[in-house]
Amino acid sequence: MARMSTSRTAVVTGASSGIGAATARTLAAQGFHVFCAARRVDRIEALAAEIGGTAVVCDVTDADSVAGLAARVGERLDVLVNNAGGAFGASPVAQADSDEWRQMFEVNVIGLMQVTRALLPALVASGAGVILNVGSTAGRVAYEGGAGYTAAKHGTQVVTETLRLELWDQPVRVCEIAPGMVRTDEFALVRFEGDQEKAEAVYAGVAEPLTAEDVADAIGWMVTRPAHVNVDELVIRPRAQAAQHKVHRVLPDVH
Ligand code: 8X3
């Protein structure tokens, strides 16, 4: 379907599942034409068809692929949601896998930079652009076994802060959402390389972890504030997670 040139536009990276897919749906419901960017073509095509958006196959860690995304978006863009990211492995530093750490830095930091750099001219051209980076509470604290991911997500946080300083005189807001425990289909499963039991254990006994829709709802709110209102950062957790290590779990008695 031809796109109406008057609609506001948004790019969501990592749109093939979880928070990315939910955000694409939320923004479409708010009236945005959404470019759904991710590597898995079948998933983003189905999503784009569902929400009347555009699927763009894109690997954020590949500069040529990102250039293709920018070409598809064109000269003007209202909202960029840098959502592509993830955790790979949960080893202590003493047993860390260098490739997993590189992969986490590639996607959570360098990928985010590459997409931002490529789309910034279009965001400026809109006259009121928004960059929203999906960080994590892992970008605020440390936890055992998490150093590769927490280092990368601290990177996401610092890049966001730096960019806000650098764009202080530009018509582009720079925001970060930092979710805590969110139960999605893939996050924990990817982290534990498909080990369902370990993935389930992350949420064991937690009555209501956040859902992807909860986070998307908050993102939808953040990017639709008036153009002079910059929500610098928003930390969002389930009620059961008072702090990273303090999670209310109701577990069956084991005798
Ligand atoms: C995910 C939050 O607690 O698994 O970004 O690091 S956590």
Short mmCIF file of C-alpha atoms and ligand atoms in Angstrom, two decimals:
data_model
loop_
_atom_site.label_atom_id
_atom_site.label_comp_id
_atom_site.label_asym_id
_atom_site.label_seq_id
_atom_site.Cartn_x
_atom_site.Cartn_y
_atom_site.Cartn_z
CA MET A 1 0.00 0.00 0.00
CA ALA A 2 1.33 3.46 -0.85
CA ARG A 3 2.32 5.45 2.19
CA MET A 4 0.62 8.76 2.86
CA SER A 5 3.33 11.42 2.95
CA THR A 6 1.55 13.29 5.73
CA SER A 7 1.77 10.56 8.38
CA ARG A 8 4.37 10.73 11.11
CA THR A 9 7.01 8.09 10.73
CA ALA A 10 8.87 5.88 13.18
CA VAL A 11 11.65 3.34 12.92
CA VAL A 12 11.76 0.48 15.41
CA THR A 13 14.82 -1.75 15.37
CA GLY A 14 14.64 -5.29 16.69
CA ALA A 15 10.98 -5.23 15.65
CA SER A 16 10.73 -8.98 15.04
CA SER A 17 9.72 -9.86 18.61
CA GLY A 18 9.28 -8.75 22.21
CA ILE A 19 9.47 -5.06 23.10
CA GLY A 20 10.27 -4.11 19.49
CA ALA A 21 7.21 -5.78 17.99
CA ALA A 22 4.96 -4.45 20.76
CA THR A 23 6.35 -0.93 20.27
CA ALA A 24 5.74 -1.09 16.53
CA ARG A 25 2.09 -2.02 17.24
CA THR A 26 1.69 0.75 19.81
CA LEU A 27 3.16 3.43 17.55
CA ALA A 28 1.04 2.28 14.61
CA ALA A 29 -2.06 2.54 16.83
CA GLN A 30 -0.96 6.09 17.65
CA GLY A 31 -0.94 6.95 13.94
CA PHE A 32 2.70 6.46 13.01
CA HIS A 33 3.78 4.79 9.83
CA VAL A 34 6.27 2.32 11.30
CA PHE A 35 9.37 0.98 9.58
CA CYS A 36 9.80 -2.42 11.22
CA ALA A 37 13.52 -3.19 11.08
CA ALA A 38 15.06 -6.53 12.01
CA ARG A 39 16.94 -9.44 10.52
CA ARG A 40 14.10 -11.97 10.36
CA VAL A 41 12.21 -11.12 7.21
CA ASP A 42 9.19 -13.38 7.71
CA ARG A 43 8.42 -11.89 11.11
CA ILE A 44 8.73 -8.24 10.13
CA GLU A 45 6.76 -8.74 6.94
CA ALA A 46 3.90 -10.26 8.92
CA LEU A 47 4.08 -7.44 11.46
CA ALA A 48 4.23 -4.72 8.80
CA ALA A 49 1.23 -6.24 7.04
CA GLU A 50 -0.68 -6.33 10.33
CA ILE A 51 -0.03 -2.68 11.22
CA GLY A 52 0.17 -1.11 7.76
CA GLY A 53 3.87 -0.40 8.14
CA THR A 54 6.98 -1.15 6.12
CA ALA A 55 9.30 -4.09 6.73
CA VAL A 56 13.01 -3.38 6.29
CA VAL A 57 15.49 -6.19 6.70
CA CYS A 58 18.31 -4.73 8.74
CA ASP A 59 21.19 -5.97 10.84
CA VAL A 60 22.14 -3.00 13.01
CA THR A 61 25.69 -4.30 13.40
CA ASP A 62 26.27 -4.07 9.64
CA ALA A 63 26.88 -0.51 8.40
CA ASP A 64 25.80 -1.32 4.83
CA SER A 65 22.57 -2.84 6.07
CA VAL A 66 21.95 0.28 8.17
CA ALA A 67 22.63 2.48 5.12
CA GLY A 68 19.90 0.51 3.34
CA LEU A 69 17.50 1.28 6.19
CA ALA A 70 18.31 4.99 5.99
CA ALA A 71 17.73 4.96 2.22
CA ARG A 72 14.34 3.33 2.74
CA VAL A 73 13.30 5.86 5.37
CA GLY A 74 14.18 8.83 3.21
CA GLU A 75 14.69 12.47 4.13
CA ARG A 76 12.39 12.83 7.12
CA LEU A 77 11.81 10.79 10.25
CA ASP A 78 9.92 11.65 13.44
CA VAL A 79 10.84 8.86 15.86
CA LEU A 80 13.66 6.36 16.15
CA VAL A 81 13.34 3.58 18.70
CA ASN A 82 16.73 1.88 19.09
CA ASN A 83 15.44 -1.36 20.52
CA ALA A 84 17.71 -4.01 18.96
CA GLY A 85 19.82 -5.49 21.71
CA GLY A 86 20.20 -8.46 23.92
CA ALA A 87 22.16 -10.50 26.41
CA PHE A 88 24.30 -13.44 25.38
CA GLY A 89 25.49 -15.64 28.20
CA ALA A 90 25.60 -15.13 31.95
CA SER A 91 29.08 -16.27 32.90
CA PRO A 92 31.11 -14.70 35.67
CA VAL A 93 33.97 -12.52 34.47
CA ALA A 94 36.44 -15.29 35.33
CA GLN A 95 34.79 -17.56 32.73
CA ALA A 96 33.64 -14.91 30.27
CA ASP A 97 33.39 -15.69 26.58
CA SER A 98 35.08 -12.90 24.60
CA ASP A 99 32.91 -13.48 21.53
CA GLU A 100 29.71 -13.15 23.55
CA TRP A 101 30.97 -9.91 25.05
CA ARG A 102 31.89 -8.55 21.59
CA GLN A 103 28.46 -9.53 20.30
CA MET A 104 26.74 -7.69 23.17
CA PHE A 105 28.81 -4.57 22.57
CA GLU A 106 28.19 -4.81 18.82
CA VAL A 107 24.43 -4.85 19.11
CA ASN A 108 23.71 -2.80 22.25
CA VAL A 109 26.24 -0.03 21.62
CA ILE A 110 27.78 0.00 18.14
CA GLY A 111 24.55 -1.00 16.40
CA LEU A 112 22.67 1.70 18.25
CA MET A 113 25.31 4.23 17.22
CA GLN A 114 25.27 3.16 13.59
CA VAL A 115 21.50 3.45 13.27
CA THR A 116 21.46 6.78 15.10
CA ARG A 117 24.26 8.21 12.96
CA ALA A 118 22.55 7.14 9.74
CA LEU A 119 19.08 8.45 10.67
CA LEU A 120 20.03 11.63 12.49
CA PRO A 121 19.80 13.92 9.43
CA ALA A 122 16.22 12.73 8.81
CA LEU A 123 15.31 13.21 12.49
CA VAL A 124 16.69 16.77 12.41
CA ALA A 125 14.82 17.42 9.16
CA SER A 126 11.52 16.56 10.86
CA GLY A 127 11.92 19.64 13.05
CA ALA A 128 10.92 17.67 16.16
CA GLY A 129 12.64 14.29 16.12
CA VAL A 130 12.83 11.79 18.98
CA ILE A 131 15.49 9.20 19.62
CA LEU A 132 14.42 6.66 22.19
CA ASN A 133 17.02 4.14 23.28
CA VAL A 134 15.93 0.95 24.98
CA GLY A 135 18.39 0.49 27.82
CA SER A 136 17.92 -1.63 30.90
CA THR A 137 18.13 -1.57 34.66
CA ALA A 138 21.30 -3.55 33.83
CA GLY A 139 22.58 -0.17 32.67
CA ARG A 140 22.17 1.18 36.21
CA VAL A 141 23.57 -1.55 38.46
CA ALA A 142 25.84 -4.59 38.40
CA TYR A 143 24.88 -8.16 39.12
CA GLU A 144 26.83 -11.40 39.31
CA GLY A 145 27.15 -13.15 35.97
CA GLY A 146 25.90 -10.09 34.16
CA ALA A 147 29.06 -8.09 33.49
CA GLY A 148 29.08 -8.45 29.71
CA TYR A 149 25.48 -7.31 29.48
CA THR A 150 25.62 -4.70 32.24
CA ALA A 151 28.74 -3.18 30.66
CA ALA A 152 26.99 -3.00 27.29
CA LYS A 153 23.79 -1.52 28.74
CA HIS A 154 25.77 1.01 30.76
CA GLY A 155 27.20 1.83 27.32
CA THR A 156 23.69 2.37 25.96
CA GLN A 157 22.99 4.73 28.86
CA VAL A 158 26.19 6.73 28.41
CA VAL A 159 25.80 7.05 24.64
CA THR A 160 22.27 8.35 25.24
CA GLU A 161 23.50 10.94 27.71
CA THR A 162 26.34 12.01 25.45
CA LEU A 163 24.06 12.36 22.46
CA ARG A 164 21.67 14.56 24.43
CA LEU A 165 24.57 16.90 25.22
CA GLU A 166 25.77 16.93 21.64
CA LEU A 167 22.31 17.64 20.22
CA TRP A 168 21.45 20.35 22.74
CA ASP A 169 20.82 22.94 19.99
CA GLN A 170 19.07 20.56 17.59
CA PRO A 171 15.34 19.83 17.31
CA VAL A 172 15.79 16.23 18.46
CA ARG A 173 14.93 14.83 21.88
CA VAL A 174 17.04 12.01 23.27
CA CYS A 175 15.43 9.61 25.74
CA GLU A 176 16.13 6.27 27.36
CA ILE A 177 13.78 3.73 28.84
CA ALA A 178 15.38 1.29 31.29
CA PRO A 179 13.15 -1.73 31.89
CA GLY A 180 13.76 -4.23 34.65
CA MET A 181 12.23 -7.69 34.58
CA VAL A 182 10.23 -8.09 31.38
CA ARG A 183 8.98 -11.49 30.38
CA THR A 184 9.28 -11.85 26.61
CA ASP A 185 9.44 -14.93 24.40
CA GLU A 186 13.12 -14.62 23.62
CA PHE A 187 15.25 -12.47 25.95
CA ALA A 188 16.09 -15.07 28.61
CA LEU A 189 16.01 -17.94 26.12
CA VAL A 190 18.62 -16.23 23.94
CA ARG A 191 20.73 -15.38 26.98
CA PHE A 192 20.81 -19.02 28.05
CA GLU A 193 21.26 -20.37 24.51
CA GLY A 194 17.85 -22.02 24.31
CA ASP A 195 17.96 -23.60 27.78
CA GLN A 196 14.26 -23.40 28.66
CA GLU A 197 14.78 -24.37 32.29
CA LYS A 198 17.31 -21.59 32.96
CA ALA A 199 15.14 -19.12 31.09
CA GLU A 200 12.06 -20.05 33.14
CA ALA A 201 14.04 -19.73 36.38
CA VAL A 202 14.52 -16.00 35.73
CA TYR A 203 10.78 -15.45 36.25
CA ALA A 204 10.10 -18.29 38.71
CA GLY A 205 7.42 -17.40 41.23
CA VAL A 206 7.08 -13.81 40.03
CA ALA A 207 3.35 -13.23 39.75
CA GLU A 208 3.49 -10.52 37.13
CA PRO A 209 6.73 -9.64 35.41
CA LEU A 210 6.35 -6.72 32.98
CA THR A 211 5.19 -7.62 29.51
CA ALA A 212 6.49 -6.24 26.23
CA GLU A 213 3.20 -4.35 25.97
CA ASP A 214 3.80 -2.61 29.33
CA VAL A 215 7.11 -1.29 28.04
CA ALA A 216 5.67 -0.36 24.65
CA ASP A 217 2.92 1.57 26.40
CA ALA A 218 5.53 3.64 28.24
CA ILE A 219 7.52 4.20 25.05
CA GLY A 220 4.37 5.35 23.28
CA TRP A 221 3.84 7.89 26.06
CA MET A 222 7.44 9.12 26.04
CA VAL A 223 7.63 9.78 22.30
CA THR A 224 4.29 11.57 22.14
CA ARG A 225 5.03 14.24 24.79
CA PRO A 226 5.01 17.81 23.45
CA ALA A 227 8.18 18.61 21.49
CA HIS A 228 9.68 20.72 24.28
CA VAL A 229 9.35 17.89 26.86
CA ASN A 230 12.32 15.53 27.01
CA VAL A 231 11.81 12.47 29.19
CA ASP A 232 15.52 11.89 29.80
CA GLU A 233 15.13 8.47 31.34
CA LEU A 234 12.37 6.26 32.62
CA VAL A 235 13.08 3.23 34.81
CA ILE A 236 10.23 0.73 34.73
CA ARG A 237 9.97 -2.49 36.73
CA PRO A 238 7.28 -4.90 37.85
CA ARG A 239 5.95 -4.15 41.34
CA ALA A 240 7.51 -7.42 42.47
CA GLN A 241 11.01 -6.15 41.65
CA ALA A 242 11.84 -3.52 44.27
CA ALA A 243 15.47 -3.58 43.15
CA GLN A 244 17.56 -5.73 40.81
CA HIS A 245 18.23 -8.34 43.50
CA LYS A 246 15.07 -7.88 45.54
CA VAL A 247 12.37 -9.77 43.69
CA HIS A 248 9.23 -11.07 45.36
CA ARG A 249 8.81 -14.72 44.40
CA VAL A 250 6.17 -17.14 45.62
CA LEU A 251 7.71 -20.56 45.19
CA PRO A 252 6.18 -23.94 46.06
CA ASP A 253 7.60 -25.55 49.24
CA VAL A 254 10.14 -28.21 48.38
CA HIS A 255 10.17 -31.08 50.92
C1 8X3 B 1 16.95 -6.96 31.16
C2 8X3 B 1 16.97 -6.73 32.61
O1 8X3 B 1 17.57 -7.78 34.86
O2 8X3 B 1 17.79 -9.19 32.92
O3 8X3 B 1 17.42 -5.90 30.42
O4 8X3 B 1 19.37 -7.46 33.29
S1 8X3 B 1 17.98 -7.83 33.42
#
